[in-house]
PDB file of C-alpha atoms in Angstrom:
ATOM      1  CA  LYS A 613      21.674  12.954 -14.997  1.00  0.00           C
ATOM      2  CA  LYS A 614      21.038  11.240 -18.331  1.00  0.00           C
ATOM      3  CA  CYS A 615      18.727   8.603 -16.843  1.00  0.00           C
ATOM      4  CA  THR A 616      16.595  10.929 -14.720  1.00  0.00           C
ATOM      5  CA  ASN A 617      13.708  10.880 -17.208  1.00  0.00           C
ATOM      6  CA  THR A 618      14.205   7.433 -18.728  1.00  0.00           C
ATOM      7  CA  LEU A 619      14.733   5.125 -15.740  1.00  0.00           C
ATOM      8  CA  ARG A 620      11.427   3.377 -14.996  1.00  0.00           C
ATOM      9  CA  SER A 621      12.258   0.811 -12.310  1.00  0.00           C
ATOM     10  CA  LEU A 622      14.527   0.968  -9.262  1.00  0.00           C
ATOM     11  CA  ASP A 623      14.977  -1.819  -6.713  1.00  0.00           C
ATOM     12  CA  MET A 624      17.033  -0.820  -3.683  1.00  0.00           C
ATOM     13  CA  SER A 625      15.800  -3.535  -1.345  1.00  0.00           C
ATOM     14  CA  HIS A 626      18.213  -4.678   1.366  1.00  0.00           C
ATOM     15  CA  CYS A 627      20.482  -1.654   0.745  1.00  0.00           C
ATOM     16  CA  LEU A 628      21.114  -1.034   4.424  1.00  0.00           C
ATOM     17  CA  LYS A 629      23.511   1.873   3.937  1.00  0.00           C
ATOM     18  CA  ILE A 630      21.171   3.953   1.783  1.00  0.00           C
ATOM     19  CA  GLY A 631      20.072   6.965   3.803  1.00  0.00           C
ATOM     20  CA  THR A 632      18.475  10.367   3.434  1.00  0.00           C
ATOM     21  CA  GLU A 633      20.984  11.659   0.886  1.00  0.00           C
ATOM     22  CA  GLY A 634      20.667   8.630  -1.398  1.00  0.00           C
ATOM     23  CA  ILE A 635      16.887   8.492  -1.246  1.00  0.00           C
ATOM     24  CA  SER A 636      16.706  12.248  -1.865  1.00  0.00           C
ATOM     25  CA  ALA A 637      18.613  11.646  -5.104  1.00  0.00           C
ATOM     26  CA  VAL A 638      15.872   9.224  -6.182  1.00  0.00           C
ATOM     27  CA  ALA A 639      13.541  12.230  -6.367  1.00  0.00           C
ATOM     28  CA  LEU A 640      15.479  13.273  -9.492  1.00  0.00           C
ATOM     29  CA  LEU A 641      14.269  10.115 -11.260  1.00  0.00           C
ATOM     30  CA  THR A 642      10.939  11.627 -12.243  1.00  0.00           C
ATOM     31  CA  GLY A 643      10.155   8.896 -14.796  1.00  0.00           C
ATOM     32  CA  LEU A 644      10.066   6.097 -12.197  1.00  0.00           C
ATOM     33  CA  THR A 645       6.994   3.875 -12.292  1.00  0.00           C
ATOM     34  CA  LYS A 646       8.337   1.169  -9.960  1.00  0.00           C
ATOM     35  CA  LEU A 647      10.235   1.725  -6.701  1.00  0.00           C
ATOM     36  CA  ILE A 648      11.173  -1.006  -4.244  1.00  0.00           C
ATOM     37  CA  LEU A 649      12.810  -0.020  -0.960  1.00  0.00           C
ATOM     38  CA  ASP A 650      12.164  -3.190   1.063  1.00  0.00           C
ATOM     39  CA  ARG A 651      14.372  -3.518   4.144  1.00  0.00           C
ATOM     40  CA  ALA A 652      16.449  -0.455   3.235  1.00  0.00           C
ATOM     41  CA  THR A 653      16.403   0.425   6.906  1.00  0.00           C
ATOM     42  CA  GLY A 654      18.177   3.773   6.533  1.00  0.00           C
ATOM     43  CA  VAL A 655      15.219   5.216   4.638  1.00  0.00           C
ATOM     44  CA  ASP A 656      13.391   7.922   6.573  1.00  0.00           C
ATOM     45  CA  ASP A 657      10.516  10.380   6.217  1.00  0.00           C
ATOM     46  CA  PRO A 658      12.193  13.591   4.962  1.00  0.00           C
ATOM     47  CA  ALA A 659      13.707  11.917   1.905  1.00  0.00           C
ATOM     48  CA  LEU A 660      10.584   9.908   1.103  1.00  0.00           C
ATOM     49  CA  ARG A 661       8.422  13.034   1.176  1.00  0.00           C
ATOM     50  CA  LEU A 662      10.619  14.509  -1.541  1.00  0.00           C
ATOM     51  CA  VAL A 663      10.471  11.310  -3.614  1.00  0.00           C
ATOM     52  CA  PHE A 664       6.670  11.156  -3.427  1.00  0.00           C
ATOM     53  CA  LYS A 665       6.383  14.813  -4.358  1.00  0.00           C
ATOM     54  CA  GLU A 666       8.637  14.525  -7.431  1.00  0.00           C
ATOM     55  CA  CYS A 667       8.104  10.948  -8.671  1.00  0.00           C
ATOM     56  CA  ASN A 668       4.418  11.310  -9.423  1.00  0.00           C
ATOM     57  CA  LYS A 669       4.254   8.535 -12.046  1.00  0.00           C
ATOM     58  CA  LEU A 670       4.806   5.700  -9.562  1.00  0.00           C
ATOM     59  CA  GLU A 671       2.528   2.699 -10.132  1.00  0.00           C
ATOM     60  CA  HIS A 672       4.327   0.042  -8.081  1.00  0.00           C
ATOM     61  CA  LEU A 673       5.634   0.969  -4.634  1.00  0.00           C
ATOM     62  CA  SER A 674       7.030  -1.423  -2.049  1.00  0.00           C
ATOM     63  CA  LEU A 675       7.998  -0.116   1.396  1.00  0.00           C
ATOM     64  CA  ARG A 676       8.315  -3.347   3.383  1.00  0.00           C
ATOM     65  CA  ASP A 677      10.155  -3.482   6.706  1.00  0.00           C
ATOM     66  CA  LEU A 678      11.093   0.197   7.032  1.00  0.00           C
ATOM     67  CA  PRO A 679      11.253   0.940  10.783  1.00  0.00           C
ATOM     68  CA  ARG A 680      11.996   4.680  10.397  1.00  0.00           C
ATOM     69  CA  VAL A 681       9.097   5.451   8.046  1.00  0.00           C
ATOM     70  CA  THR A 682       5.885   6.952   9.418  1.00  0.00           C
ATOM     71  CA  ASN A 683       2.614   8.369   8.116  1.00  0.00           C
ATOM     72  CA  ILE A 684       4.331  11.761   7.848  1.00  0.00           C
ATOM     73  CA  SER A 685       5.929  10.715   4.557  1.00  0.00           C
ATOM     74  CA  VAL A 686       3.613   8.055   3.164  1.00  0.00           C
ATOM     75  CA  ASN A 687       0.573  10.309   3.323  1.00  0.00           C
ATOM     76  CA  TYR A 688       2.321  12.350   0.634  1.00  0.00           C
ATOM     77  CA  ILE A 689       1.586   9.491  -1.755  1.00  0.00           C
ATOM     78  CA  GLY A 690      -2.106  10.326  -1.854  1.00  0.00           C
ATOM     79  CA  LYS A 691      -1.401  14.043  -2.176  1.00  0.00           C
ATOM     80  CA  PHE A 692       0.981  13.899  -5.154  1.00  0.00           C
ATOM     81  CA  ILE A 693       0.561  10.530  -6.881  1.00  0.00           C
ATOM     82  CA  ASN A 694      -2.660   9.289  -8.502  1.00  0.00           C
ATOM     83  CA  THR A 695      -1.158   6.388 -10.465  1.00  0.00           C
ATOM     84  CA  ILE A 696      -0.466   3.820  -7.707  1.00  0.00           C
ATOM     85  CA  GLN A 697      -1.677   0.325  -8.619  1.00  0.00           C
ATOM     86  CA  PHE A 698       0.447  -1.751  -6.203  1.00  0.00           C
ATOM     87  CA  LEU A 699       1.318  -0.709  -2.646  1.00  0.00           C
ATOM     88  CA  ASP A 700       3.079  -2.907  -0.084  1.00  0.00           C
ATOM     89  CA  ILE A 701       3.777  -1.486   3.377  1.00  0.00           C
ATOM     90  CA  SER A 702       4.054  -4.859   5.134  1.00  0.00           C
ATOM     91  CA  ASN A 703       5.910  -4.979   8.439  1.00  0.00           C
ATOM     92  CA  THR A 704       6.532  -1.246   8.531  1.00  0.00           C
ATOM     93  CA  PRO A 705       5.566  -0.856  12.190  1.00  0.00           C
ATOM     94  CA  GLN A 706       4.803   2.857  12.436  1.00  0.00           C
ATOM     95  CA  LEU A 707       2.308   2.972   9.554  1.00  0.00           C
ATOM     96  CA  THR A 708      -1.434   3.012  10.026  1.00  0.00           C
ATOM     97  CA  GLY A 709      -4.070   2.332   7.403  1.00  0.00           C
ATOM     98  CA  SER A 710      -4.329   6.008   6.495  1.00  0.00           C
ATOM     99  CA  ILE A 711      -2.113   5.460   3.457  1.00  0.00           C
ATOM    100  CA  PHE A 712      -4.548   2.880   2.073  1.00  0.00           C
ATOM    101  CA  ASN A 713      -7.365   5.375   2.680  1.00  0.00           C
ATOM    102  CA  GLU A 714      -5.516   8.037   0.685  1.00  0.00           C
ATOM    103  CA  VAL A 715      -4.565   5.733  -2.185  1.00  0.00           C
ATOM    104  CA  ALA A 716      -8.045   4.177  -2.414  1.00  0.00           C
ATOM    105  CA  GLN A 717      -9.542   7.642  -2.779  1.00  0.00           C
ATOM    106  CA  MET A 718      -6.937   9.223  -5.055  1.00  0.00           C
ATOM    107  CA  CYS A 719      -5.725   6.385  -7.309  1.00  0.00           C
ATOM    108  CA  PRO A 720      -8.490   5.085  -9.586  1.00  0.00           C
ATOM    109  CA  ARG A 721      -6.430   2.081 -10.789  1.00  0.00           C
ATOM    110  CA  PHE A 722      -5.385   0.821  -7.329  1.00  0.00           C
ATOM    111  CA  ARG A 723      -5.323  -2.992  -7.529  1.00  0.00           C
ATOM    112  CA  VAL A 724      -3.068  -4.499  -4.827  1.00  0.00           C
ATOM    113  CA  ALA A 725      -2.895  -3.500  -1.148  1.00  0.00           C
ATOM    114  CA  ARG A 726      -0.515  -5.317   1.190  1.00  0.00           C
ATOM    115  CA  GLY A 727      -0.004  -4.397   4.819  1.00  0.00           C
ATOM    116  CA  ASP A 728       0.806  -7.691   6.508  1.00  0.00           C
ATOM    117  CA  GLY A 729       2.043  -7.290  10.074  1.00  0.00           C
ATOM    118  CA  CYS A 730       1.110  -3.622  10.389  1.00  0.00           C
ATOM    119  CA  TYR A 731      -0.491  -3.799  13.811  1.00  0.00           C
ATOM    120  CA  LEU A 732      -1.922  -0.277  13.624  1.00  0.00           C
ATOM    121  CA  ILE A 733      -4.149  -0.959  10.586  1.00  0.00           C
ATOM    122  CA  ASP A 734      -7.837  -1.234  11.463  1.00  0.00           C
ATOM    123  CA  ASP A 735     -11.136  -1.631   9.555  1.00  0.00           C
ATOM    124  CA  VAL A 736     -11.229   1.872   8.084  1.00  0.00           C
ATOM    125  CA  PRO A 737      -8.997   1.254   5.024  1.00  0.00           C
ATOM    126  CA  LEU A 738     -11.135  -1.654   3.855  1.00  0.00           C
ATOM    127  CA  ILE A 739     -14.329   0.310   4.385  1.00  0.00           C
ATOM    128  CA  THR A 740     -12.789   3.139   2.344  1.00  0.00           C
ATOM    129  CA  MET A 741     -11.793   0.698  -0.411  1.00  0.00           C
ATOM    130  CA  GLY A 742     -15.368  -0.552  -0.536  1.00  0.00           C
ATOM    131  CA  ARG A 743     -16.637   2.989  -0.873  1.00  0.00           C
ATOM    132  CA  CYS A 744     -14.056   4.378  -3.313  1.00  0.00           C
ATOM    133  CA  CYS A 745     -11.990   1.692  -4.988  1.00  0.00           C
ATOM    134  CA  LYS A 746     -13.788  -0.678  -7.318  1.00  0.00           C
ATOM    135  CA  THR A 747     -10.570  -1.883  -9.028  1.00  0.00           C
ATOM    136  CA  ILE A 748      -8.985  -3.613  -6.012  1.00  0.00           C
ATOM    137  CA  GLU A 749      -8.020  -7.226  -6.825  1.00  0.00           C
ATOM    138  CA  GLU A 750      -5.839  -8.280  -3.893  1.00  0.00           C
ATOM    139  CA  VAL A 751      -5.812  -7.325  -0.217  1.00  0.00           C
ATOM    140  CA  SER A 752      -3.363  -8.881   2.213  1.00  0.00           C
ATOM    141  CA  LEU A 753      -3.542  -7.742   5.830  1.00  0.00           C
ATOM    142  CA  ALA A 754      -2.295 -10.854   7.641  1.00  0.00           C
ATOM    143  CA  ASN A 755      -1.653 -10.349  11.353  1.00  0.00           C
ATOM    144  CA  CYS A 756      -3.305  -6.935  11.417  1.00  0.00           C
ATOM    145  CA  VAL A 757      -4.862  -7.588  14.799  1.00  0.00           C
ATOM    146  CA  LYS A 758      -7.281  -4.631  14.739  1.00  0.00           C
ATOM    147  CA  ILE A 759      -9.170  -5.885  11.646  1.00  0.00           C
ATOM    148  CA  THR A 760     -12.705  -7.098  12.438  1.00  0.00           C
ATOM    149  CA  SER A 761     -15.669  -8.452  10.521  1.00  0.00           C
ATOM    150  CA  LEU A 762     -16.743  -4.876   9.811  1.00  0.00           C
ATOM    151  CA  ALA A 763     -13.877  -4.639   7.328  1.00  0.00           C
ATOM    152  CA  LEU A 764     -15.277  -7.495   5.251  1.00  0.00           C
ATOM    153  CA  ARG A 765     -18.755  -6.035   5.445  1.00  0.00           C
ATOM    154  CA  GLY A 766     -17.225  -2.789   4.117  1.00  0.00           C
ATOM    155  CA  ILE A 767     -15.991  -4.418   0.911  1.00  0.00           C
ATOM    156  CA  ALA A 768     -18.711  -7.045   0.384  1.00  0.00           C
ATOM    157  CA  ASN A 769     -20.823  -6.417  -2.728  1.00  0.00           C
ATOM    158  CA  LYS A 770     -18.618  -3.427  -3.561  1.00  0.00           C
ATOM    159  CA  CYS A 771     -15.164  -4.676  -4.538  1.00  0.00           C
ATOM    160  CA  LYS A 772     -16.349  -7.024  -7.284  1.00  0.00           C
ATOM    161  CA  MET A 773     -12.850  -7.417  -8.814  1.00  0.00           C
ATOM    162  CA  LEU A 774     -11.373  -8.837  -5.582  1.00  0.00           C
ATOM    163  CA  THR A 775      -9.746 -12.232  -6.267  1.00  0.00           C
ATOM    164  CA  THR A 776      -7.525 -12.614  -3.190  1.00  0.00           C
ATOM    165  CA  ILE A 777      -7.890 -11.631   0.438  1.00  0.00           C
ATOM    166  CA  ASN A 778      -5.513 -12.677   3.203  1.00  0.00           C
ATOM    167  CA  LEU A 779      -6.636 -12.026   6.754  1.00  0.00           C
ATOM    168  CA  ALA A 780      -4.658 -14.818   8.437  1.00  0.00           C
ATOM    169  CA  GLY A 781      -3.855 -13.963  12.020  1.00  0.00           C
ATOM    170  CA  CYS A 782      -6.499 -11.234  12.223  1.00  0.00           C
ATOM    171  CA  ILE A 783      -7.645 -12.409  15.630  1.00  0.00           C
ATOM    172  CA  LYS A 784     -10.827 -10.306  15.745  1.00  0.00           C
ATOM    173  CA  ILE A 785     -12.330 -11.929  12.638  1.00  0.00           C
ATOM    174  CA  ASP A 786     -15.373 -13.968  13.702  1.00  0.00           C
ATOM    175  CA  ASP A 787     -18.323 -15.972  12.375  1.00  0.00           C
ATOM    176  CA  ALA A 788     -19.881 -12.863  10.842  1.00  0.00           C
ATOM    177  CA  ALA A 789     -16.824 -12.502   8.585  1.00  0.00           C
ATOM    178  CA  LEU A 790     -17.149 -16.057   7.330  1.00  0.00           C
ATOM    179  CA  GLY A 791     -20.838 -15.480   6.693  1.00  0.00           C
ATOM    180  CA  CYS A 792     -20.011 -12.352   4.753  1.00  0.00           C
ATOM    181  CA  LEU A 793     -17.443 -14.197   2.619  1.00  0.00           C
ATOM    182  CA  CYS A 794     -19.982 -16.906   1.800  1.00  0.00           C
ATOM    183  CA  GLU A 795     -22.822 -14.525   0.964  1.00  0.00           C
ATOM    184  CA  LYS A 796     -23.985 -15.113  -2.590  1.00  0.00           C
ATOM    185  CA  GLY A 797     -22.672 -12.437  -4.944  1.00  0.00           C
ATOM    186  CA  ALA A 798     -20.690 -10.609  -2.239  1.00  0.00           C
ATOM    187  CA  PHE A 799     -17.334 -11.511  -3.826  1.00  0.00           C
ATOM    188  CA  PRO A 800     -18.031 -12.894  -7.317  1.00  0.00           C
ATOM    189  CA  ASN A 801     -14.356 -13.204  -8.368  1.00  0.00           C
ATOM    190  CA  LEU A 802     -12.853 -14.316  -5.059  1.00  0.00           C
ATOM    191  CA  GLN A 803     -10.511 -17.271  -5.568  1.00  0.00           C
ATOM    192  CA  ASN A 804      -8.092 -17.172  -2.630  1.00  0.00           C
ATOM    193  CA  ILE A 805      -8.774 -16.609   1.049  1.00  0.00           C
TER     194      ILE A 805
END
């Protein structure tokens, strides 16, 4: 109980035996700013909803490779937390881009979005980022097969802070996307593609 307000960072990645009870206890750590649950495959929606409701100071959140997590819990992030700067949902198969939509609209300091291998993510999150999120610096959506050139058009000339974008394996990207990337002034800080 003594660390519930003072603990700032918790990394429980690869903790395969952590389940609902353990993750529910994390909700008591209301001072957390960084939470990493990568490959903690016992993590599920009911416990995460409680964490997102109570730990509203989170800035760095990594939820990679969590097969039991769905939009039911992660959409709570946008409802209760407005401090997210880094969000990684890579290879969490049941998640769509709706979480990036929520965070882009609700978190004014959102800088890093990673969703590599999330096959359900489409163009909408990037279009939303272009409309709402001027602070985004890095977007990695490798192997998100629903992403098209419209996504790049959605952030061109809008996300001026963008330095890195990874769309490797996005099989619907075409010549129009390359043209958009090369458009003068569209991405003035872009360094890595």
